[in-house]
Short mmCIF file of C-alpha atoms and ligand atoms in Angstrom, two decimals:
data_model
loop_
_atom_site.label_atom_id
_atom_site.label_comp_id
_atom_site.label_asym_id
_atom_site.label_seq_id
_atom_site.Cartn_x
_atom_site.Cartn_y
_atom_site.Cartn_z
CA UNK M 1 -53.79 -0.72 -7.90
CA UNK M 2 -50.75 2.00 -9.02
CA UNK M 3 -48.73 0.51 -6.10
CA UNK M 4 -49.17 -3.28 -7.77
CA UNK M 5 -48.10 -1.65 -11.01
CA UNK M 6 -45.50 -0.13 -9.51
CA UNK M 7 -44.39 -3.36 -7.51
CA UNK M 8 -44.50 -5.26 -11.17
CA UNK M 9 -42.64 -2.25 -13.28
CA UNK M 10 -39.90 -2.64 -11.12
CA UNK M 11 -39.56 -6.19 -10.60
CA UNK M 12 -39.47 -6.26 -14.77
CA UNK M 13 -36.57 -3.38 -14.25
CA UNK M 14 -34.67 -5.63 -11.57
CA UNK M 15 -34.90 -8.46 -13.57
CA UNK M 16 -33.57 -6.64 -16.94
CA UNK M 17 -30.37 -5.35 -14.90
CA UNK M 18 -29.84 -8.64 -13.71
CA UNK M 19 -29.99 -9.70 -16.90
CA UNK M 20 -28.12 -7.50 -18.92
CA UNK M 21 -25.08 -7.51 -15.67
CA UNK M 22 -24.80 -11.36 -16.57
CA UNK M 23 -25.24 -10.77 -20.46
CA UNK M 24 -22.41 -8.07 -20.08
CA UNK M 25 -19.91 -10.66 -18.37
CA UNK M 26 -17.89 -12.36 -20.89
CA UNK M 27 -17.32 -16.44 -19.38
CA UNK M 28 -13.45 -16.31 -21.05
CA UNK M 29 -12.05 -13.40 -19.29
CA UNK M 30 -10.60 -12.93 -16.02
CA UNK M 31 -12.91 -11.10 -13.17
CA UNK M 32 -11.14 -8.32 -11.73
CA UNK M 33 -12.14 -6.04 -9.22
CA UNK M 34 -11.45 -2.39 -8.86
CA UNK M 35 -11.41 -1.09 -5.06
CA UNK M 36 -11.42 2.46 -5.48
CA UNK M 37 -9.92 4.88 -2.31
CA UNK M 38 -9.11 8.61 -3.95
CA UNK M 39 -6.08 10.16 -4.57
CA UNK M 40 -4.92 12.44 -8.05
CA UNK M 41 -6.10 9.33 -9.96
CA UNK M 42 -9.83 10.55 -8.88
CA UNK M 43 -8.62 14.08 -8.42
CA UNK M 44 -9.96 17.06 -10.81
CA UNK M 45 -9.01 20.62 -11.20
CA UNK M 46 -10.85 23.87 -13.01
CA UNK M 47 -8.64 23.97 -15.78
CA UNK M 48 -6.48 20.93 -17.62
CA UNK M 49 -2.68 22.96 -16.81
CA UNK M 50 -2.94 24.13 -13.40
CA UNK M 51 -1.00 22.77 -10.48
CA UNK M 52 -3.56 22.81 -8.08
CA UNK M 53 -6.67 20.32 -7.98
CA UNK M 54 -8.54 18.49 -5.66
CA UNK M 55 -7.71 14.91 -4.88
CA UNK M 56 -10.67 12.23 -4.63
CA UNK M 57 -13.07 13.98 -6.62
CA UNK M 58 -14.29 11.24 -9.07
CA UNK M 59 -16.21 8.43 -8.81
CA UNK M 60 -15.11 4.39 -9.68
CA UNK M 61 -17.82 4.20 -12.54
CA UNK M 62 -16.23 7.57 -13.78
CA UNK M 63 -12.87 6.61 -13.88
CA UNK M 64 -13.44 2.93 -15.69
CA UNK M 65 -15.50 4.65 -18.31
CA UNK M 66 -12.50 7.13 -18.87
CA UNK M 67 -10.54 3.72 -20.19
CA UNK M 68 -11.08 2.52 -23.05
CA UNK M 69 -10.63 -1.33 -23.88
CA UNK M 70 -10.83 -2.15 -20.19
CA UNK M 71 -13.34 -4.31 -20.53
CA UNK M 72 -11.58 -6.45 -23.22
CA UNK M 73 -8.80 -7.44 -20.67
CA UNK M 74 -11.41 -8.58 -18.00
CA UNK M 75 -15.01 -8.29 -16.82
CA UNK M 76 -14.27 -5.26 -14.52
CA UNK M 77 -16.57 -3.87 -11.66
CA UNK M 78 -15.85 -1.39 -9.07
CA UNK M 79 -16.31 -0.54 -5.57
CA UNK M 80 -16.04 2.87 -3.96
CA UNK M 81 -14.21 2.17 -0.28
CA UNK M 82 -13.14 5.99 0.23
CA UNK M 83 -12.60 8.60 -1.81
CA UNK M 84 -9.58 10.83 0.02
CA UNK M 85 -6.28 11.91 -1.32
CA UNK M 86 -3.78 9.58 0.33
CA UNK M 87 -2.51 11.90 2.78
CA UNK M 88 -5.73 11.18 4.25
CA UNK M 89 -5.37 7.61 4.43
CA UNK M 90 -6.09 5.70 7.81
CA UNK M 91 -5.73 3.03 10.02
CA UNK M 92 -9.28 2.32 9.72
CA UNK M 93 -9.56 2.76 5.95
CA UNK M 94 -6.89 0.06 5.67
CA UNK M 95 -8.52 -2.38 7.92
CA UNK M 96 -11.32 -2.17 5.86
CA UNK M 97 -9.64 -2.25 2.31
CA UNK M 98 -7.53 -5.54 3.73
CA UNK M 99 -10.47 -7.30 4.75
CA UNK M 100 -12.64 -6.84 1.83
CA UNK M 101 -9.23 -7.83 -0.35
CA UNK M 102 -9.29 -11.08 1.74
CA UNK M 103 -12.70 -11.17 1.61
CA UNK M 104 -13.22 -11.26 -2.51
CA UNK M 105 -9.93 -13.11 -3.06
CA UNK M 106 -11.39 -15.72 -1.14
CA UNK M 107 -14.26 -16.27 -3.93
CA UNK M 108 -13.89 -18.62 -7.14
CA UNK M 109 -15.21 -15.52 -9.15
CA UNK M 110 -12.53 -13.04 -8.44
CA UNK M 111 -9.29 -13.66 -9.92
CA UNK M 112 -7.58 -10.18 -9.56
CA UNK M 113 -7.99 -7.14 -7.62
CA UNK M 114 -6.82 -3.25 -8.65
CA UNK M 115 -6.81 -0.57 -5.77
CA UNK M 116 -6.37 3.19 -6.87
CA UNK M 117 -5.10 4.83 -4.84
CA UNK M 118 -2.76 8.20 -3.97
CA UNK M 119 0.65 8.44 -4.31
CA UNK M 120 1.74 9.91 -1.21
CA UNK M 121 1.47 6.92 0.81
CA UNK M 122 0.59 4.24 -1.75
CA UNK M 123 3.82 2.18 -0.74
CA UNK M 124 2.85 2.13 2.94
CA UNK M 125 -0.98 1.20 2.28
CA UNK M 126 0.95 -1.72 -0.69
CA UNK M 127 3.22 -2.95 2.17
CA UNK M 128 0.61 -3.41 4.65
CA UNK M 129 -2.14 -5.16 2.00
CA UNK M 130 1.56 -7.70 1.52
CA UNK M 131 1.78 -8.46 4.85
CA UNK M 132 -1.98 -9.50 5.76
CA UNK M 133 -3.57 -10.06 2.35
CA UNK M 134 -4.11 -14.16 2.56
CA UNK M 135 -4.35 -15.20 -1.26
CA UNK M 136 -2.20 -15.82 -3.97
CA UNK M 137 -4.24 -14.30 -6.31
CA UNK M 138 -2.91 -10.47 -8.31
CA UNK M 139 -3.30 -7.65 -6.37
CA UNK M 140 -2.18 -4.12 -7.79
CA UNK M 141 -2.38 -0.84 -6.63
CA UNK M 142 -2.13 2.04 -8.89
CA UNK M 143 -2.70 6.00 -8.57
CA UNK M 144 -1.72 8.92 -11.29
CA UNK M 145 0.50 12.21 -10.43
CA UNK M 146 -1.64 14.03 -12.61
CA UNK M 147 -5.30 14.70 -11.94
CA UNK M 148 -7.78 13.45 -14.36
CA UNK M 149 -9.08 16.38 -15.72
CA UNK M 150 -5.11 17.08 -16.53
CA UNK M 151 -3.57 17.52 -20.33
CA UNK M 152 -1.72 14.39 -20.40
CA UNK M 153 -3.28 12.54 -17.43
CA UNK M 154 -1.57 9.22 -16.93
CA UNK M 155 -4.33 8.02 -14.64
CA UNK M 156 -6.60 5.85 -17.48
CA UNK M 157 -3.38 4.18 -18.96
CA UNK M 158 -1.86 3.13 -15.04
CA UNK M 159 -5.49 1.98 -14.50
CA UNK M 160 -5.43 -0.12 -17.78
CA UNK M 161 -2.15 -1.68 -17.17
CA UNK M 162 -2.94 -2.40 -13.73
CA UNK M 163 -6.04 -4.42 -14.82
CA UNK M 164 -4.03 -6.39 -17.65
CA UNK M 165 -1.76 -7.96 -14.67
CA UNK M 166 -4.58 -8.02 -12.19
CA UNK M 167 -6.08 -10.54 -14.50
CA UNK M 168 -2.93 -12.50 -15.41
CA UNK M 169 -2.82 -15.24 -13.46
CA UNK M 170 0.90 -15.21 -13.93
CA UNK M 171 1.13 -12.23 -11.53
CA UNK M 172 0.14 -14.83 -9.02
CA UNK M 173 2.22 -15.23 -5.94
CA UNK M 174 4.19 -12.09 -6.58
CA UNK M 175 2.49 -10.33 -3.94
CA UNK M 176 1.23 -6.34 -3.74
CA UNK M 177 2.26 -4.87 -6.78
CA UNK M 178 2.77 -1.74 -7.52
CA UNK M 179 2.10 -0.22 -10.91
CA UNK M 180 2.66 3.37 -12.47
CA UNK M 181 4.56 4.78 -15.71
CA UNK M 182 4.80 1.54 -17.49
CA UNK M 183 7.03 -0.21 -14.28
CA UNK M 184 6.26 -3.01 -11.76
CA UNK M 185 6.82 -2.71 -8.48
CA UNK M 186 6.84 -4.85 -5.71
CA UNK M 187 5.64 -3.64 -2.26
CA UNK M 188 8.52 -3.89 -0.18
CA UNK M 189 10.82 -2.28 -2.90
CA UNK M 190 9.10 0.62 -3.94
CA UNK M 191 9.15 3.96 -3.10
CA UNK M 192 7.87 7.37 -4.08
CA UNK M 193 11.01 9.40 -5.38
CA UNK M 194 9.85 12.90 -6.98
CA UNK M 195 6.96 15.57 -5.76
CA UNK M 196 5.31 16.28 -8.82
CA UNK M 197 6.81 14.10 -11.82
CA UNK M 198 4.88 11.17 -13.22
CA UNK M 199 8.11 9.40 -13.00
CA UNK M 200 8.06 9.38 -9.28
CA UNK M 201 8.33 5.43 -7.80
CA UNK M 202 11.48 3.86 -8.13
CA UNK M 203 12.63 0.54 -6.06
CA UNK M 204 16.31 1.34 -4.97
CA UNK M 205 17.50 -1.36 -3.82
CA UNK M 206 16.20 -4.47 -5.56
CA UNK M 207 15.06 -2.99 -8.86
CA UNK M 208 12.07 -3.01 -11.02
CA UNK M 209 9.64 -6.51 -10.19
CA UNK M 210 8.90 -6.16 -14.38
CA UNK M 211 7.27 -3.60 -17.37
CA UNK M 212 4.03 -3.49 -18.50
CA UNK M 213 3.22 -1.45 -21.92
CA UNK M 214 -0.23 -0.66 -23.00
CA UNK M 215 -0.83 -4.01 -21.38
CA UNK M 216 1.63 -6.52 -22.48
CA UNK M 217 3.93 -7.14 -19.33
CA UNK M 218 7.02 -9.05 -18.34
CA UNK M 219 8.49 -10.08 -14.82
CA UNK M 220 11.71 -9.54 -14.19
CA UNK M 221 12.08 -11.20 -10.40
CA UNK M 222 10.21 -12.32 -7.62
CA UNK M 223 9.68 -9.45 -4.70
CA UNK M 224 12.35 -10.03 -1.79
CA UNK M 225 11.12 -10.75 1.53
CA UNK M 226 8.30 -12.63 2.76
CA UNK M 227 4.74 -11.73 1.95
CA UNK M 228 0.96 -13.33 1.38
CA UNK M 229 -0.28 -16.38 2.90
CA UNK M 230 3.25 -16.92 4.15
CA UNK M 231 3.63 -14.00 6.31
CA UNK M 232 2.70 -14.20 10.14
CA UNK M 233 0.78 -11.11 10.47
CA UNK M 234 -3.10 -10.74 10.40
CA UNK M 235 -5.93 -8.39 10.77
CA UNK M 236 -8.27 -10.62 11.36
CA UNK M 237 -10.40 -9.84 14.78
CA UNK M 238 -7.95 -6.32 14.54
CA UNK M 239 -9.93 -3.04 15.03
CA UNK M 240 -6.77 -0.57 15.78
CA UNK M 241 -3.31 -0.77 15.28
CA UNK M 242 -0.64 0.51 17.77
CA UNK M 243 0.77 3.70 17.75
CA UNK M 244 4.02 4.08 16.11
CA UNK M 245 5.87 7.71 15.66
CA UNK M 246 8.44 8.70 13.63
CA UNK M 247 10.72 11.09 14.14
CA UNK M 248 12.87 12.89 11.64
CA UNK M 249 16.40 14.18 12.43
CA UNK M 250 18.80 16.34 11.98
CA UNK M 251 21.90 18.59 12.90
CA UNK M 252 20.80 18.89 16.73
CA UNK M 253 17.63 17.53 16.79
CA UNK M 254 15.76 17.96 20.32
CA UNK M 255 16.04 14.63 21.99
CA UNK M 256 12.77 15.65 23.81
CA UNK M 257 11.03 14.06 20.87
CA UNK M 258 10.91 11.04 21.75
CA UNK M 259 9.78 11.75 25.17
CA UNK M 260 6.96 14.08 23.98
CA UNK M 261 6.12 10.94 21.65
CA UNK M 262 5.51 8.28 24.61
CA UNK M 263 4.25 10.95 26.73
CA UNK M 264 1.72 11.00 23.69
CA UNK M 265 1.00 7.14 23.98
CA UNK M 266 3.11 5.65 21.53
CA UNK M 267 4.16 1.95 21.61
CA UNK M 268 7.12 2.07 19.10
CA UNK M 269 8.88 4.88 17.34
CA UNK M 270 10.93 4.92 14.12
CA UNK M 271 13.80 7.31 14.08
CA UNK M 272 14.52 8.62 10.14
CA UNK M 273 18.08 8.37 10.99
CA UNK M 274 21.58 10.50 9.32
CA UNK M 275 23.09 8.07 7.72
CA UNK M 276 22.95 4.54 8.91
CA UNK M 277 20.76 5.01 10.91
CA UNK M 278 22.55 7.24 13.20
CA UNK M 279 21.51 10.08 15.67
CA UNK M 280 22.74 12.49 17.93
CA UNK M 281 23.87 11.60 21.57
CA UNK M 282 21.19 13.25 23.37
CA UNK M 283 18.33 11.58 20.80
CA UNK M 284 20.25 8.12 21.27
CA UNK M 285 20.16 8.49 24.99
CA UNK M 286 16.55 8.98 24.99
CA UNK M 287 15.66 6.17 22.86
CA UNK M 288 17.58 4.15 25.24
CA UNK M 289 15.76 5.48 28.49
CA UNK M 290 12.55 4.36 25.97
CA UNK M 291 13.66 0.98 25.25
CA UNK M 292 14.35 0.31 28.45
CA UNK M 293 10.72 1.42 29.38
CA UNK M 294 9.33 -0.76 26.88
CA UNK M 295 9.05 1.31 24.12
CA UNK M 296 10.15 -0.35 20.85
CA UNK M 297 12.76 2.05 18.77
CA UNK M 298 13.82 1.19 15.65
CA UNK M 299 16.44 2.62 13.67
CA UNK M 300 15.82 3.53 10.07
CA UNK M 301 17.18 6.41 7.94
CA UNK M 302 16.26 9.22 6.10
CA UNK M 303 18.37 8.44 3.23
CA UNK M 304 16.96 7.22 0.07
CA UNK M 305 19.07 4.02 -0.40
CA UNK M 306 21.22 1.39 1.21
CA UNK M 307 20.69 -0.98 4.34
CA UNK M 308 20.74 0.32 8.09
CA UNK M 309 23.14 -2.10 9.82
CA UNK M 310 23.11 -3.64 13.11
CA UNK M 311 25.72 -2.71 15.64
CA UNK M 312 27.99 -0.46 13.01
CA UNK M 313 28.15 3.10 14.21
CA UNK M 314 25.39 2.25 16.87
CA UNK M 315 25.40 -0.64 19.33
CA UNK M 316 21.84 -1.37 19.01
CA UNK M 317 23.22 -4.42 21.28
CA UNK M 318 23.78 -1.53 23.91
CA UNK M 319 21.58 0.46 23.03
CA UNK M 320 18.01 -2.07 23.06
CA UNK M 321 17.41 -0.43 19.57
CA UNK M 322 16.76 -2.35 16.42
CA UNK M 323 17.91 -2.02 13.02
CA UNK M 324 15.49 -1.05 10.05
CA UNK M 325 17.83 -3.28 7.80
CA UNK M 326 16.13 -1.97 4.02
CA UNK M 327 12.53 -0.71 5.05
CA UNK M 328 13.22 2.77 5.01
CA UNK M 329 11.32 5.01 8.05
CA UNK M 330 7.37 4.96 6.65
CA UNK M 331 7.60 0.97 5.73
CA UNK M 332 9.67 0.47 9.13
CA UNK M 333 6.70 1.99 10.56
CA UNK M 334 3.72 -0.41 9.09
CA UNK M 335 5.97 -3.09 10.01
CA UNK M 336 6.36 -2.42 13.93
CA UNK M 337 2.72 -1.12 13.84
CA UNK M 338 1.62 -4.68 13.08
CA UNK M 339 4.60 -6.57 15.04
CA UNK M 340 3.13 -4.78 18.09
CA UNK M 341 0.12 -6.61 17.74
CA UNK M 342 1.23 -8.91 20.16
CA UNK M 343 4.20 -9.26 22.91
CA UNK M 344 7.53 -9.83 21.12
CA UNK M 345 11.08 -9.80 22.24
CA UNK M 346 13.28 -7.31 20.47
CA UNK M 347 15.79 -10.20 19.07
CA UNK M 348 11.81 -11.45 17.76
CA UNK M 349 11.31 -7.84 16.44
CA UNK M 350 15.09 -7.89 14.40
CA UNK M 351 14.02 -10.83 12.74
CA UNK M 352 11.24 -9.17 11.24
CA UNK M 353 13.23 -6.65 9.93
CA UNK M 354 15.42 -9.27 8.47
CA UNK M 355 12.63 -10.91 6.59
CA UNK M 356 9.85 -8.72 5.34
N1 LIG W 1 -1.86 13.95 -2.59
C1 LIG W 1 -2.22 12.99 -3.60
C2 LIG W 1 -2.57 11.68 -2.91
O1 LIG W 1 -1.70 11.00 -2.45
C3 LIG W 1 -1.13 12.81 -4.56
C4 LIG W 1 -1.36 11.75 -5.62
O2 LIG W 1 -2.25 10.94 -5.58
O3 LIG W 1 -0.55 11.72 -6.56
O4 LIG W 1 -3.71 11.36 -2.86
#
């Protein structure tokens, strides 16, 4: 008898949340989707001035409440993927985040998607999403420098703008965005510039993609490169991704790096160049014995700005290496992790470069 109560209590309780979801969805906005992963954005600390805090502390539902007027710029749900501060991001956490991007783009009743996410490797996880996100359709990341139980957190206000263009269809075809600080970014341009200040992404080389205040945006220019539905690369079927080292250098840097790398299983490796892209003898030798094993080196550089060329100081002609052309080392990296999906020639492999 109490159990066919019970069974009729809560089928009146099921039915009064359906209810009241539909009643709270308004038919003339946009229906944007919040895929939540961690970072300082869901971070807290003890008290609202100290350095230190924990990132990936708060929850989706937490975070939308602490926004107010979200829900006048679209009907806005979330969904809790991972919650880990972004030097925690994976391999696997981005094959799932890419296929359930794909997956809701691909519905009539999502027009936008948001991902918050940390800063620390936001422009490699907004790369990767531009290369094997199929869909036309907004999608923005966003994260905050400051933790969300900070004075002055930025986190509800980058979360607020990043909804407004989520839901403008405008920001169609424009790829993975990026947006903090009042700035659009595109994917392939942006990168994190400063440690600590809230003012940290900047795109170097081709500028801001546009500028979004309390909302109201504007787009400058369309991202370089190639990207959505027209790029060659997906995840579908994918469960791993190759492994792909970089390696940093310096004033004599210990060539044995890249062997210890291979030794360690790697299929490609990056080298954060001086300069264009250059290295010291005894590292460039080594890359060469690795090239001509099969490995796949690419040249990029740890400076902030400007192209590494093709056959300048290096002949990568000589040498089997390929240039990074503008993805600096961590991009390079997401690139050749996915080109290694399959067998490529390296001329194959420069074209990439050229083009994404
Ligand atoms: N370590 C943090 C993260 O990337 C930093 C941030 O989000 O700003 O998750």
């Amino acid at each position: 008898m109490l159990n066919t109560i019970s069974k009729k209590l809560l089928t009146v309780v099921i039915i009064t949340m359906t209810f009241n979801f539909a009643a709270a969805q308004n038919k003339d906005l946009p229906n944007v989707v919040i895929l939540a992963t961690g970072g300082t954005i869901a971070g807290s600390a003890a008290t609202g001035t100290q350095a230190g805090y924990t990132s990936g502390q708060v929850g989706i539902e937490t975070m939308i409440a602490a926004v107010p007027g979200i829900k006048d710029l679209a009907n806005v749900t979330g969904e809790q993927l991972s919650n880990v501060g972004s030097q925690d991001m994976s391999v696997e956490i981005w094959l799932k985040l890419a296929n359930r991007v794909n997956e809701l783009l691909s519905r009539d009743d999502v027009d936008g998607i948001v991902i918050t996410h940390g800063t620390d490797t936001q422009e490699e996880t907004a790369f990767f999403l531009n290369l094997v996100v199929k869909s036309y359709k907004p999608v923005v990341t966003t994260g905050s420098m400051r933790p969300s139980t900070a004075v002055s957190a930025e986190g509800p206000l980058n979360l607020y703008n990043a909804v407004a263009i989520a839901a403008d269809s405008n920001a169609s075809g424009y790829g993975v965005l990026v947006v903090m600080n009042d700035q659009i970014h595109s994917a392939h341009g942006v990168t994190k510039t400063n440690t600590t200040s809230v003012q940290t992404f900047m795109s170097p080389m081709h500028g801001l993609t546009g500028a979004v205040i309390y909302g109201k945006h504007e787009f400058y220019s369309k991202p370089h490169g190639i990207f959505g539905p027209e790029s060659e690369f997906s995840i579908e079927g994918v469960t791993s991704l190759p492994r792909v080292d970089i390696i940093y250098t310096g004033v004599d840097t210990p060539a044995d790096l890249v062997d210890l790398s291979i030794k360690a299983g790697a299929k490609g490796i990056v080298i954060a160049g001086v300069g264009n892209g250059n290295m010291n003898a005894a590292t460039l030798k080594a890359c060469k014995n690795a090239a001509e094993n099969g490995i796949v080196v690419v040249r990029s550089t740890r400076v902030p700005t400007g192209y590494v060329l093709r056959n300048a100081e290096i002949n990568d002609d000589e040498n089997k290496t390929v240039a990074s052309d503008e993805l600096n080392a961590q991009k390079s990296r997401v690139l050749l992790m996915l080109a290694l999906l399959k067998d490529r020639s390296l001329e194959d492999i420069q074209k990439l470069f050229y083009t994404y």
